[in-house]
PDB file of C-alpha atoms in Angstrom:
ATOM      1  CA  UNK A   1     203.345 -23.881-138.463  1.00 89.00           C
ATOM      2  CA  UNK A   2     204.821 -24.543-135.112  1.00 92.00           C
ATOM      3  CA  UNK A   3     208.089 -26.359-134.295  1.00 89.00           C
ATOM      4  CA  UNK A   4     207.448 -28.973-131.377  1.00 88.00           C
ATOM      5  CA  UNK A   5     209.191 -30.919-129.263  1.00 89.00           C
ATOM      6  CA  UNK A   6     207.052 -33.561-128.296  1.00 84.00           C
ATOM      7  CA  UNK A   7     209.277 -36.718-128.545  1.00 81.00           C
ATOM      8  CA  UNK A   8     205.877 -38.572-129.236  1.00 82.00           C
ATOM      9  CA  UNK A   9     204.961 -36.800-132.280  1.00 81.00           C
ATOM     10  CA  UNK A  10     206.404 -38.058-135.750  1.00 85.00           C
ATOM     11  CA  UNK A  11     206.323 -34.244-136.748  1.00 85.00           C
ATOM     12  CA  UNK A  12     208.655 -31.547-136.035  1.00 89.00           C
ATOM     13  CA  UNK A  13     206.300 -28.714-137.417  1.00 91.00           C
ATOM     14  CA  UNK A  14     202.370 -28.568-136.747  1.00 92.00           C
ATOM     15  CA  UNK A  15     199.731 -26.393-137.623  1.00 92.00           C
ATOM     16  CA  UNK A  16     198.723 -24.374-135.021  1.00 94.00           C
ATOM     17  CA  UNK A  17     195.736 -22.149-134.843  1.00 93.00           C
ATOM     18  CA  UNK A  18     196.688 -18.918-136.247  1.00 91.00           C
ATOM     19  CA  UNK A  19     196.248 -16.564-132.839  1.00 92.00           C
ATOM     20  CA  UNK A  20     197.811 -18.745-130.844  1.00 95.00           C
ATOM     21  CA  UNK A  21     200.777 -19.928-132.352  1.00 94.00           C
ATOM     22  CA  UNK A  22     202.949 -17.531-131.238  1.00 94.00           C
ATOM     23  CA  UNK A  23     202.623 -18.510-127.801  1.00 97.00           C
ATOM     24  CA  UNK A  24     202.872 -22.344-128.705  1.00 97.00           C
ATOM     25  CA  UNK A  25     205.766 -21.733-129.874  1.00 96.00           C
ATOM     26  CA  UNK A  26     207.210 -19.589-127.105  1.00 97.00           C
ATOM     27  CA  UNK A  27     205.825 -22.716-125.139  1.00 97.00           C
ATOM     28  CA  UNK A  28     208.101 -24.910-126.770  1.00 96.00           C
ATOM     29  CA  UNK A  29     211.004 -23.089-127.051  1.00 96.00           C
ATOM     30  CA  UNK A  30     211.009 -22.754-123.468  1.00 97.00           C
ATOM     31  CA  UNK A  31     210.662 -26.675-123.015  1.00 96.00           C
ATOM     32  CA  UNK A  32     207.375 -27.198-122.823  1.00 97.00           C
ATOM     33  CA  UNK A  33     205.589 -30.354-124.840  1.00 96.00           C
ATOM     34  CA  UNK A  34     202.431 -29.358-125.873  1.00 96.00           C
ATOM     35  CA  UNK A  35     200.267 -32.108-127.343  1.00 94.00           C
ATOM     36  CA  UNK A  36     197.399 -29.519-128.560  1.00 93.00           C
ATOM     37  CA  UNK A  37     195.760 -26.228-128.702  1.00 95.00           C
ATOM     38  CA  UNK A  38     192.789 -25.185-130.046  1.00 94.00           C
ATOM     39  CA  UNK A  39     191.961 -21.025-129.774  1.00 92.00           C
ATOM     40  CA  UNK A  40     188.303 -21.750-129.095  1.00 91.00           C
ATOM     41  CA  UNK A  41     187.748 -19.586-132.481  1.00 90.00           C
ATOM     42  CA  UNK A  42     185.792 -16.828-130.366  1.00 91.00           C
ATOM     43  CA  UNK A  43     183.116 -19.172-129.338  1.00 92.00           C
ATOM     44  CA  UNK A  44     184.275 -19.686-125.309  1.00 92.00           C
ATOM     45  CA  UNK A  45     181.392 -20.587-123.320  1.00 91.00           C
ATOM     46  CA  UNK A  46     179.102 -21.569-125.717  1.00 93.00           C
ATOM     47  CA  UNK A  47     177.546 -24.996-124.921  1.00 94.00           C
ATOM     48  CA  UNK A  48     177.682 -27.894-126.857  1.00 91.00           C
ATOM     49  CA  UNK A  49     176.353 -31.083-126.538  1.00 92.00           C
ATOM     50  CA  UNK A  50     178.501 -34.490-128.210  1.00 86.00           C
ATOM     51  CA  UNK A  51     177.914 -38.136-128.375  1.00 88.00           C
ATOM     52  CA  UNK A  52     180.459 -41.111-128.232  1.00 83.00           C
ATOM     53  CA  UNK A  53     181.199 -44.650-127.123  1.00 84.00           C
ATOM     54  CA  UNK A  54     180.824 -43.461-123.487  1.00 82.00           C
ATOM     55  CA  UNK A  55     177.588 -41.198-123.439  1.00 85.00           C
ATOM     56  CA  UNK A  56     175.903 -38.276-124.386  1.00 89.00           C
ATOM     57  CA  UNK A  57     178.182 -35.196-122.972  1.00 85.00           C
ATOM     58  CA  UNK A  58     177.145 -31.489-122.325  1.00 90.00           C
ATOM     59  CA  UNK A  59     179.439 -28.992-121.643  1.00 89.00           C
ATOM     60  CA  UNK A  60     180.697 -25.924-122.923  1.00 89.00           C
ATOM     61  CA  UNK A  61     183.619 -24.449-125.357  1.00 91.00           C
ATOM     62  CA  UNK A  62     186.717 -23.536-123.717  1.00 92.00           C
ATOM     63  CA  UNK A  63     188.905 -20.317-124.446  1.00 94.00           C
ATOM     64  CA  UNK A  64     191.955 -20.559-125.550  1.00 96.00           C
ATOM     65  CA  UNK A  65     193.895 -23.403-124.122  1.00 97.00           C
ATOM     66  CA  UNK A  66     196.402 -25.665-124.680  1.00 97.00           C
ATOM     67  CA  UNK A  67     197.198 -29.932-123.431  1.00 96.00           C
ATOM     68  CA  UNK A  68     200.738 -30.489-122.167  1.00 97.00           C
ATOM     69  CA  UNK A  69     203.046 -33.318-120.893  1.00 96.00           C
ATOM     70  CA  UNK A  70     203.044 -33.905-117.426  1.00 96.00           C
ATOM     71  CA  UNK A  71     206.067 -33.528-117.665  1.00 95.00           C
ATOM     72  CA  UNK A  72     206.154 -30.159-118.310  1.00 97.00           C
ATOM     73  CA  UNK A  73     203.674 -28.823-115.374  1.00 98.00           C
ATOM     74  CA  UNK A  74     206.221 -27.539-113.265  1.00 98.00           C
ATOM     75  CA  UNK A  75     207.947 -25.460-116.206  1.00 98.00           C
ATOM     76  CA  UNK A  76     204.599 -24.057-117.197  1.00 98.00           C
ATOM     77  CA  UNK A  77     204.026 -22.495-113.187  1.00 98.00           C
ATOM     78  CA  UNK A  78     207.338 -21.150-113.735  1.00 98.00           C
ATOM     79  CA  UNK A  79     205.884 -19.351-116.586  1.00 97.00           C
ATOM     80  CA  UNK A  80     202.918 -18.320-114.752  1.00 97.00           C
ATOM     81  CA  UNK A  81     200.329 -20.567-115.963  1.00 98.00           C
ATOM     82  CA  UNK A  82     197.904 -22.555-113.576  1.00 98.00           C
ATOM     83  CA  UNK A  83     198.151 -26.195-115.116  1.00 98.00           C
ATOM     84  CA  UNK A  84     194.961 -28.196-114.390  1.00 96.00           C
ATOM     85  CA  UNK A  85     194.685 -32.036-115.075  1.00 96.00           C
ATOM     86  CA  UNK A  86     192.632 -33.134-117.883  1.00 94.00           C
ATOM     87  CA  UNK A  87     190.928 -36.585-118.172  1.00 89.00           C
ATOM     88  CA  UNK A  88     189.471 -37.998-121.392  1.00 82.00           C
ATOM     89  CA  UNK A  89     186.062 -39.140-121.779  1.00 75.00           C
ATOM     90  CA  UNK A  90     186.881 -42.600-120.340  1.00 79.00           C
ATOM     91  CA  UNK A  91     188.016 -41.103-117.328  1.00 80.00           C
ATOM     92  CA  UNK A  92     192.002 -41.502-117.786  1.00 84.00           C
ATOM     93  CA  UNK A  93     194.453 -38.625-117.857  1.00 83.00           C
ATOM     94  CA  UNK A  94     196.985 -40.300-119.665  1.00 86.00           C
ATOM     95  CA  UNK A  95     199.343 -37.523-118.022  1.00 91.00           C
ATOM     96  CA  UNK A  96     198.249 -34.843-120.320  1.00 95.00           C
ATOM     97  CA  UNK A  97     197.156 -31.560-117.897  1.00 97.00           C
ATOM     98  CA  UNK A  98     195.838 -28.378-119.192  1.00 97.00           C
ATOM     99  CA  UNK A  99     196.918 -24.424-119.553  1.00 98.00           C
ATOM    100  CA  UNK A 100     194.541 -21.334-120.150  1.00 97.00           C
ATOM    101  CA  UNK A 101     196.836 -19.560-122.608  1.00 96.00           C
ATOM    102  CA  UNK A 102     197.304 -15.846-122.329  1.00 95.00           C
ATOM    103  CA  UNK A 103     196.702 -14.576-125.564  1.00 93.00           C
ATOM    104  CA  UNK A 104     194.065 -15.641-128.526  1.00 91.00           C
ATOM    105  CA  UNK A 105     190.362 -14.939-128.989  1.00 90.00           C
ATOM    106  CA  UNK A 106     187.475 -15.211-126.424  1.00 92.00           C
ATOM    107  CA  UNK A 107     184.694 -13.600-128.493  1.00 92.00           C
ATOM    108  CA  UNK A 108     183.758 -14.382-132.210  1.00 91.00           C
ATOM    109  CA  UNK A 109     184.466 -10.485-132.277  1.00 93.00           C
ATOM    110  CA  UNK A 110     187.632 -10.416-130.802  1.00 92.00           C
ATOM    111  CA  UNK A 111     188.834 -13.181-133.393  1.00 91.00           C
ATOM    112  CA  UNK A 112     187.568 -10.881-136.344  1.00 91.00           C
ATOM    113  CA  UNK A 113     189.632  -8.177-134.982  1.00 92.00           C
ATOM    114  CA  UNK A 114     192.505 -10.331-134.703  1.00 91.00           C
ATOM    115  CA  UNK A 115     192.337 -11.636-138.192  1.00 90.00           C
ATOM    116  CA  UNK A 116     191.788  -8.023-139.593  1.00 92.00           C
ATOM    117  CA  UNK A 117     194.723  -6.654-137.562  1.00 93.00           C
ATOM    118  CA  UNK A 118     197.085  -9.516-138.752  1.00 91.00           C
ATOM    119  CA  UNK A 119     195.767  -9.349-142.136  1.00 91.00           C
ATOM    120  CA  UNK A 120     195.262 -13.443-141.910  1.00 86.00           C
ATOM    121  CA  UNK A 121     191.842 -14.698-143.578  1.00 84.00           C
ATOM    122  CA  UNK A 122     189.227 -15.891-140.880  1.00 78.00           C
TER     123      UNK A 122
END
């Protein structure tokens, strides 16, 4: 569980993937809204293929990343991370922008490791 500070979210406290939540949280301590984060779960790069009301999509997995508030883009290049805008299928960005995170799992491997280090089921 994460604490957030997204004045948009009806939660306080989120669950967070495992291997990345310490860095969420740093995130948000620090000021940044985040308004997800997925670790990828050690499948980056793969492709994958998805279907919905705008089209058949092909792309691959991402690493590690999170979505933040506009908002917050100049905070996060104080931190050192390289925001990048994101758009949604339809083509909008609805202000949300994206960060590489520094820490989590790249390889299916890696995230075993992880899990066995932190003694945290996979």
């Amino acid at each position: 569980m994460v604490n957030v500070i997204n004045p948009d979210q009806n939660k306080k406290q989120v669950v967070v993937d495992a291997c990345i939540s310490i860095e969420v949280q740093m995130l948000n301590d620090r000021g940044v809204v985040t308004l997800a984060s997925c670790c990828g779960h050690g499948k980056a790069g793969e492709i994958i293929e998805w279907e919905n009301d705008f089209g058949k999509w092909k792309s691959f997995r991402e690493p590690p990343h999170a979505l933040i508030s506009e908002d917050s883009v100049e905070l996060v290049k104080e931190l050192g991370y390289k925001p990048i805008p994101y758009y949604y299928a339809d083509g909008r960005s609805g202000g949300a922008w994206t960060i590489m995170m520094k820490s989590g799992c790249v390889t299916e491997l890696e995230c075993k490791e992880w899990h066995e280090e932190n003694s945290i089921p996979l």
